[in-house]
C-alpha angles and dihedrals in degrees: 000000000000117000120255119243088248093054090049091050091049090051091050090049091053091049091050094050089050091050092050093049094252092283090175093054092237088150106036119198111266118243121197112223095170125075103027130201107208126225110243139178122217117194111217124196118215114274095002124117103231130203111227119200116216118205136201144169131219117182094219097041091245118162115267137207118220116219124191105217102177135019130224117266092231132034122013136280118219141183114248114264121250092242091052090050093049106034105009092238133135139303089059097189138059117258095251124052123230108273130217094241090058094062127153084047119188113226110233099194107101089214091058097242132146132181126237119202113196122215112286122251094011129130116238113273124249088245128003130341091226142294144245137190135226140179133205126223129201103229103212096048100025091231110164128205130225112266118281119213124226115198113202093209130191121268086263089058092250112158092179128005145157124205096173090223094151104015148320095314089226093294115152140199121235127189099040126109101235114358115080096158123060122234114256113223112204098199142069129264118174108303090350114092113175104347145161125260135196136181135207108254099181138030106204099179125197103219093205094057102019090228131116112272090203121041133190127230142183110243127204121232119255096229093066107028109030102070131117094243088068083083087080089065092074106121092024127090147254113233136179144151117242135178138163126228093197142352140110103264094181089074107054134178119247130253101025107204094192098178126018126187123188136194117190098190095049127100091040091309096310094106134253127223128190123191136197109204125208092258141091092052097331096093113135130201099188097263121125110284142163109228119203123176125179112232101221140084118294099039102100099270112158129206114229109219089207087229131092089215094063130064125240113256134201106273113244128226094258093044091057094042092048093052090052092048092050100029113167104158137031120185132179117195121244101166102082104141133062090235128038127311142174119222130192120200130190144163101023114184141165108204137189127233119263085232114074141230098033104151103108113258094216091057092049088054086062136246124257112264116237092211092055121010089200090070130075126191141148087238088061093062107117095029109133121197089205094063099024115134129172122254112263 
């Protein structure tokens, strides 16, 4: 039967949209909200085969298959051994590790466990050993989840960390005139032992407020801190040691955005920033101090509206979770005083909770996208139809 003119026009329209990259979002990318592969962290001691528990959710309690989709870059991932499944005895892992050509690899353990063996004769890393991802599939319908991330964290539960043992660890300084690299100090000073140091190079004072109009920050390197497995750190903490060498801490800038986390892909691609100010127990007078801030809802994180015309709001659970899942910037404030100051920083870490999984299930199921209510994604968390505006 010959096609009608309307059918031919529809076909041409579909081809045109495909050729143009679907700029009008006629065919939005599908996001699976059921079943769900949970993000988890698995702390691994040096030289010890460690059992890692995978986790998933299915709304109707249907049985699920767990599929390993990527392997860690270092160490080896194994199936659990038959004797471990039956009796809980060593050796915990099968004789042969999971190989690249076997991916996606279906996990045979009915309790959804795998074993990670770290590289032999190696000290624990500052942050994680590595990471791998997995999906879950509902067998009867074939429904597949979005990838879940597994962070193989250090014995101290660090997912990302910098101790500055041998250098600046690629940290940078932003907001100064000349210096973009902190100074590495190769000696001990109180709790600080081989640390990085920065100084204020400019005082650009706003005469209306008396505070600096431009502040300087320590910024984390992308290779260690801006990876998807950082999602497993939800419910954990950010920790560092800080001290000042000089500065008048009786005259402080305002506001003091102590810790800032950014996600460029969040809020439907418009960016999302959360800030922990130096308040509610986080006030600092310049003396040596260990700072530790839980990274979860209810701990005074604020959402930056990225507009001077809008107020800051309390960051929601999914806003914090989405920023960790898509982290693209970590900043720690150095410019506390209205005059000059020198700040030393050491032992920065982002750690996971000892209880897993902690990443909120509702956020993993996706947030409704303001630009298209048909779509749901973690990256749409924080998008607000009341303030939505198109990219120009």
